[in-house]
mmCIF file of C-alpha atoms in Angstrom:
data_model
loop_
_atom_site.group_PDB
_atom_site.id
_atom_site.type_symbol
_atom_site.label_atom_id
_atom_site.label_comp_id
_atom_site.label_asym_id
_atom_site.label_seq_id
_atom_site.Cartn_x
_atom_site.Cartn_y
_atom_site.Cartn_z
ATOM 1 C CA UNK A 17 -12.726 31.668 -17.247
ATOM 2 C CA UNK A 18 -14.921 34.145 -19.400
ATOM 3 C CA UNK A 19 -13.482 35.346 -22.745
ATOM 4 C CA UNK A 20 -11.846 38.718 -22.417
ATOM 5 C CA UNK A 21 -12.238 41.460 -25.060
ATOM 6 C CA UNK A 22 -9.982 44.049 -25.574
ATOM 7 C CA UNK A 23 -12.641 46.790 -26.317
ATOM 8 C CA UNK A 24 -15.109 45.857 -22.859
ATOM 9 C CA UNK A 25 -11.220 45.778 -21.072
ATOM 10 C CA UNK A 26 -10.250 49.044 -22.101
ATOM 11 C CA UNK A 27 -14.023 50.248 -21.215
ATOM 12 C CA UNK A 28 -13.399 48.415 -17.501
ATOM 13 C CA UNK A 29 -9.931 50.104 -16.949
ATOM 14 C CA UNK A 30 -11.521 53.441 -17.905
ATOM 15 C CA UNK A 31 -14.194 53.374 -15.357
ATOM 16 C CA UNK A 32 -11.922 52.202 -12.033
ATOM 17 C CA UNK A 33 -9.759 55.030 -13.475
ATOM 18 C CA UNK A 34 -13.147 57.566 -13.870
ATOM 19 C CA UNK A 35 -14.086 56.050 -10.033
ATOM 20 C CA UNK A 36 -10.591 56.708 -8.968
ATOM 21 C CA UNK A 37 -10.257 60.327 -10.076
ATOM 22 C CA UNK A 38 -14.295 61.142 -8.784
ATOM 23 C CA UNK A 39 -12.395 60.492 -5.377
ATOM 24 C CA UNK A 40 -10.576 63.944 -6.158
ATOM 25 C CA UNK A 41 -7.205 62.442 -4.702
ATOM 26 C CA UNK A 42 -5.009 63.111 -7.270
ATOM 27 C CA UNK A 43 -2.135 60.863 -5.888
ATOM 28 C CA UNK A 44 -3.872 57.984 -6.033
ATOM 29 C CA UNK A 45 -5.366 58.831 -9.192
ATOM 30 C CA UNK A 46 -1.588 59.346 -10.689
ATOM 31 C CA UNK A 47 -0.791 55.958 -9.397
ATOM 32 C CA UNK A 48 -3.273 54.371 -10.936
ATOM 33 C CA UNK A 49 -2.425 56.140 -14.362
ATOM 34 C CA UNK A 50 1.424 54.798 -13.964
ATOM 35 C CA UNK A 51 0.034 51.574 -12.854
ATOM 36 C CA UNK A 52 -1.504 51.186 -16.143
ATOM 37 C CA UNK A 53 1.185 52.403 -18.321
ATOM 38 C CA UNK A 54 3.594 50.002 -16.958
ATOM 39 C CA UNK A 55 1.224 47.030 -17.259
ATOM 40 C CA UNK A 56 0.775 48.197 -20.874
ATOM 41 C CA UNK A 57 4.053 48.700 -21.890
ATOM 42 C CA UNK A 58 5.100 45.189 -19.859
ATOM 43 C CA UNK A 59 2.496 43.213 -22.049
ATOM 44 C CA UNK A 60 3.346 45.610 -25.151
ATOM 45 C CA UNK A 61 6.649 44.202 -24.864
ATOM 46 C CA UNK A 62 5.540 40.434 -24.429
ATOM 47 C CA UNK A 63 3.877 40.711 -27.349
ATOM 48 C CA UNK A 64 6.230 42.182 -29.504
ATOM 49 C CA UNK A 65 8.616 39.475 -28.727
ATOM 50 C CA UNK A 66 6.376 36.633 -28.792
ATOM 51 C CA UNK A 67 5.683 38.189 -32.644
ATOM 52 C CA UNK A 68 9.205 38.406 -33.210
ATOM 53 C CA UNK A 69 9.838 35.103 -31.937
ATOM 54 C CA UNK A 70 7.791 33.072 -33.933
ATOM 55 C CA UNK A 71 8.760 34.983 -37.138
ATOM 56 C CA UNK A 72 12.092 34.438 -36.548
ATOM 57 C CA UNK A 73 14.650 31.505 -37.921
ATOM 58 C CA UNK A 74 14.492 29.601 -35.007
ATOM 59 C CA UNK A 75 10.576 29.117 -35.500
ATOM 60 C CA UNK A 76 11.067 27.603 -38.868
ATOM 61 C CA UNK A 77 13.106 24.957 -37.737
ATOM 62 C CA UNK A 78 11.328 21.383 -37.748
ATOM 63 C CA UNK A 79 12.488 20.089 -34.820
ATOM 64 C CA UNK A 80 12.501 23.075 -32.411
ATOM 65 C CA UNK A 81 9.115 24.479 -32.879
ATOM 66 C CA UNK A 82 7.163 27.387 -32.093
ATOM 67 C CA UNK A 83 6.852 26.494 -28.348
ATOM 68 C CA UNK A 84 10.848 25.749 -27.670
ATOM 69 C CA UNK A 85 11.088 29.371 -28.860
ATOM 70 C CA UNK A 86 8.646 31.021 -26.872
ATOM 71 C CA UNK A 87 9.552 29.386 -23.854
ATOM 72 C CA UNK A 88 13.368 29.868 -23.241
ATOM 73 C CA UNK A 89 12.375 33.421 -23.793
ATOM 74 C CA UNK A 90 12.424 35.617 -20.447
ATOM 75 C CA UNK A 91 9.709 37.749 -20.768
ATOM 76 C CA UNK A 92 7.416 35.207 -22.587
ATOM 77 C CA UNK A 93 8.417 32.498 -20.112
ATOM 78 C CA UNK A 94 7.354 35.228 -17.125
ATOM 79 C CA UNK A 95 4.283 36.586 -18.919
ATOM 80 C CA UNK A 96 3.152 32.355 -19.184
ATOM 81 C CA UNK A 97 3.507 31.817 -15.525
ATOM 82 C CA UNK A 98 2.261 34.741 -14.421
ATOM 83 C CA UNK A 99 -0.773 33.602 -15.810
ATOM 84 C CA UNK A 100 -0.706 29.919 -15.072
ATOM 85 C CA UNK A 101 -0.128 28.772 -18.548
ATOM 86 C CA UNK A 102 3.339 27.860 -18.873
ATOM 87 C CA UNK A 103 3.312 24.021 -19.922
ATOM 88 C CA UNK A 104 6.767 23.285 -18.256
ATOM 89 C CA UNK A 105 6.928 21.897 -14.532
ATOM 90 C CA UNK A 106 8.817 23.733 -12.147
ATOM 91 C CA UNK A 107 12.522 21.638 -12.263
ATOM 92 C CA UNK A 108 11.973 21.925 -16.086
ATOM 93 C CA UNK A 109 11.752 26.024 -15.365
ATOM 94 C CA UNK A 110 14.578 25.988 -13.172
ATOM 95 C CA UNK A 111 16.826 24.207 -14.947
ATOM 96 C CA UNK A 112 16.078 26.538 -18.162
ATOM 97 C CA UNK A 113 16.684 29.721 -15.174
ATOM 98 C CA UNK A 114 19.906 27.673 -14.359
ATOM 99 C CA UNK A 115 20.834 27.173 -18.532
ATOM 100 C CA UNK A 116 20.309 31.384 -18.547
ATOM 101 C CA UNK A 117 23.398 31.682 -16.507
ATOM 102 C CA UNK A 118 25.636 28.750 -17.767
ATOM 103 C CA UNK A 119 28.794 30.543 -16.912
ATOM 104 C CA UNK A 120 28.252 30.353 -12.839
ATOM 105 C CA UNK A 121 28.568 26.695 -13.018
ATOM 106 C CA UNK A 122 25.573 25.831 -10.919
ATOM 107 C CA UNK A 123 23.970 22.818 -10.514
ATOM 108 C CA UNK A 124 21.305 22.125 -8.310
ATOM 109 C CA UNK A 125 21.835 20.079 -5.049
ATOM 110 C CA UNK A 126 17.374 20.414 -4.357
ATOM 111 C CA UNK A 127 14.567 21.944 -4.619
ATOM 112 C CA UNK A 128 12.152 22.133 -1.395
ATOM 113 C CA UNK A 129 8.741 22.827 -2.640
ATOM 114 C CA UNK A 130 7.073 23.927 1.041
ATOM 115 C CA UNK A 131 9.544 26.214 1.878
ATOM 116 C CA UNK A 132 10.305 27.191 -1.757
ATOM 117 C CA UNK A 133 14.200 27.229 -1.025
ATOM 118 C CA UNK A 134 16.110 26.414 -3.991
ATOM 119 C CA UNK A 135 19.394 24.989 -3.076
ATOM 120 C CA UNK A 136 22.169 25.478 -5.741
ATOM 121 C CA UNK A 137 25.971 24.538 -5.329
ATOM 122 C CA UNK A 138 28.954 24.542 -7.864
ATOM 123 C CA UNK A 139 29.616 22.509 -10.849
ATOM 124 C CA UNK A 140 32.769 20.582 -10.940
ATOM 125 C CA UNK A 141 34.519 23.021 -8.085
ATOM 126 C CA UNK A 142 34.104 26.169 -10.189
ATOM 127 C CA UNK A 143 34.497 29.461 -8.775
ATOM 128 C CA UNK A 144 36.771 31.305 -6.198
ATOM 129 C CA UNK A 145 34.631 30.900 -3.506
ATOM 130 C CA UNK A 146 34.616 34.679 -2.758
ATOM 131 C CA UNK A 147 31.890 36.326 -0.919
ATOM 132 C CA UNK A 148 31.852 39.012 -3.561
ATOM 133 C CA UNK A 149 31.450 36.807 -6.452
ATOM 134 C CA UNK A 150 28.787 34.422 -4.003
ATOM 135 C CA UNK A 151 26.448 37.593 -3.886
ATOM 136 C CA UNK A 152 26.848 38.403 -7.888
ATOM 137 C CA UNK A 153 25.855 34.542 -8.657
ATOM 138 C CA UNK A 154 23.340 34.466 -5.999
ATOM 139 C CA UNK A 155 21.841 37.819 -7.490
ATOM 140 C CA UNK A 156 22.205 36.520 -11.271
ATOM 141 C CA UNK A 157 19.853 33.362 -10.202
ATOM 142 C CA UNK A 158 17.217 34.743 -8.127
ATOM 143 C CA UNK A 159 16.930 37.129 -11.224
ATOM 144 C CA UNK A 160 16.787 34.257 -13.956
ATOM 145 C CA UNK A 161 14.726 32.468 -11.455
ATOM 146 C CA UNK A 162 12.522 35.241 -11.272
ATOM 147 C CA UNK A 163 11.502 35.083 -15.186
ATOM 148 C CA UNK A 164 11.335 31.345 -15.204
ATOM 149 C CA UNK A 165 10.520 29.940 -12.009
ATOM 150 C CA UNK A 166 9.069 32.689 -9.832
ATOM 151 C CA UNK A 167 7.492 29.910 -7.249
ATOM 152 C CA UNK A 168 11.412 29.628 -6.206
ATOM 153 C CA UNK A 169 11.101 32.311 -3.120
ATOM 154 C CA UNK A 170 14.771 31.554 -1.479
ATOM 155 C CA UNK A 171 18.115 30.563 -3.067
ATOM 156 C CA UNK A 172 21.071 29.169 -1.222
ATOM 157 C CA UNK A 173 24.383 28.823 -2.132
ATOM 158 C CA UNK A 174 25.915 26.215 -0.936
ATOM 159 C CA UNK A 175 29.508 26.923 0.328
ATOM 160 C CA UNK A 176 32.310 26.024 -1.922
ATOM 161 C CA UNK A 177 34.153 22.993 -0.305
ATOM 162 C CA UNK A 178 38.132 24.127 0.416
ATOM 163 C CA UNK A 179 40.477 22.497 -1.960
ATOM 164 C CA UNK A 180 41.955 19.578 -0.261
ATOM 165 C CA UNK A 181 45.873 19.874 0.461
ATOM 166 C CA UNK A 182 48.165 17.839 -1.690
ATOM 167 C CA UNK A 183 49.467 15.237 0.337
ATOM 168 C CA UNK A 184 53.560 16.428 0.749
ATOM 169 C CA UNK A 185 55.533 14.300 -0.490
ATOM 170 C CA UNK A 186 58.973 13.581 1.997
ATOM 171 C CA UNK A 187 61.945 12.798 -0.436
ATOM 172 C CA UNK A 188 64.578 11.173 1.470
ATOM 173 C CA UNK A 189 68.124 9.667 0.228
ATOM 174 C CA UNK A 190 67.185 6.247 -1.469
ATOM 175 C CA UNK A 191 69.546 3.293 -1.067
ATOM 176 C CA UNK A 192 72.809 3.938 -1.976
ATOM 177 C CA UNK A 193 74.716 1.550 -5.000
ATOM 178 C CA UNK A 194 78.208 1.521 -6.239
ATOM 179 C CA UNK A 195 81.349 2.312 -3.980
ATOM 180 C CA UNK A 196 80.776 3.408 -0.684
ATOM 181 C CA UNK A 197 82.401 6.019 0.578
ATOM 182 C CA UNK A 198 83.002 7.191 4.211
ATOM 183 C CA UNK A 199 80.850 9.625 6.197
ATOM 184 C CA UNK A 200 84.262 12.028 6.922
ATOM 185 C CA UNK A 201 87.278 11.026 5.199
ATOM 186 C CA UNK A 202 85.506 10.176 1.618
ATOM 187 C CA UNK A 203 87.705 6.890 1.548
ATOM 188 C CA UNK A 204 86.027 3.655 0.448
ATOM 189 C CA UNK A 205 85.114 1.553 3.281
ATOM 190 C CA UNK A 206 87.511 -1.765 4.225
ATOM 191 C CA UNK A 207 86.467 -4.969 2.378
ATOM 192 C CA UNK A 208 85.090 -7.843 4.628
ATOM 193 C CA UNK A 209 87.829 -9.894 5.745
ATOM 194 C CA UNK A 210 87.405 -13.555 4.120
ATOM 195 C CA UNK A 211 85.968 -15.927 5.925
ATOM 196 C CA UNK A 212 88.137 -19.424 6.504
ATOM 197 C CA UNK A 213 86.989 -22.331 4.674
#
């Protein structure tokens, strides 16, 4: 891959833009104006953080690094793999998407790489189980997912298992001790009669 300059860039994205107005259609030519602005103000944005980042505290720490840094960030993280140059593998990415949103509880249960299905299921039984609160995790993922591991293209949820019952437990009338006493009258039963030597 060629260098890229900023000045023969700029120069290239003014003459698709000069090519795209000599067309005379100005809807495509307004497109391709907002096309650019939001490219610009996405990388804009990168940038600023990725400056902010590594002038920050965390940067001057020995044992975190620049890098660490730069990559739990969401914007840097999506800006690296959208141009193939984030050093983390994919389960590494995932499990920083899955960090982003600690509070679902989510662990991963696998990861199919052909289909790109992401299979996710709850930590330690946490959650209600609701279908409401199912779609608010699911959609809190697949956003996280979409910063850090964008190769993830499905995400399913597996169902919460049902609690398990308590066994009941039957309490019955234990052996009796001490004086006996009658089912109806309440009087002590007779003593055995003694037996002849």
């Amino acid at each position: 891959m060629s260098a890229v300059n900023a000045e023969q860039a700029g120069r290239r994205v003014e003459e698709v833009l000069d090519r795209l107005a000599a067309t005379g259609d100005q809807a495509v030519c307004a497109a391709a104006e907002e096309l650019v602005r939001v490219l610009m103000d996405f990388y804009g944005a990168g940038l600023a953080r990725i400056v902010s980042l590594l002038d920050g505290p965390a940067s001057k720490s020995p044992t975190d690094g620049r890098l660490a840094g730069l990559l739990g960030d969401e914007l840097v993280a999506g800006l690296l793999v959208l141009h193939d140059l984030h050093p983390e593998d994919t389960d590494t990415r995932i499990a920083r998407a899955l960090e982003s949103v600690r509070d679902l509880a989510l662990e991963v249960a696998g990861f199919d790489d052909t289909t790109a299905t992401l299979r996710l299921r709850s930590a330690s039984g946490a959650g209600c189980g609701c279908p409401s609160t199912g779609a608010a995790s699911q959609q809190a993922v697949e956003d996280a997912l979409a910063c850090f591991a964008p190769e993830v293209k499905t995400v399913e949820l597996e169902p919460t298992a049902a609690p398990r019952e308590p066994a009941l437990l039957q309490i019955g009338a234990g052996p009796r001790t001490g004086p006996q006493t009658g089912p109806r009258t309440g009087a002590a039963p007779e003593p055995a009669p003694a037996k002849a030597p």
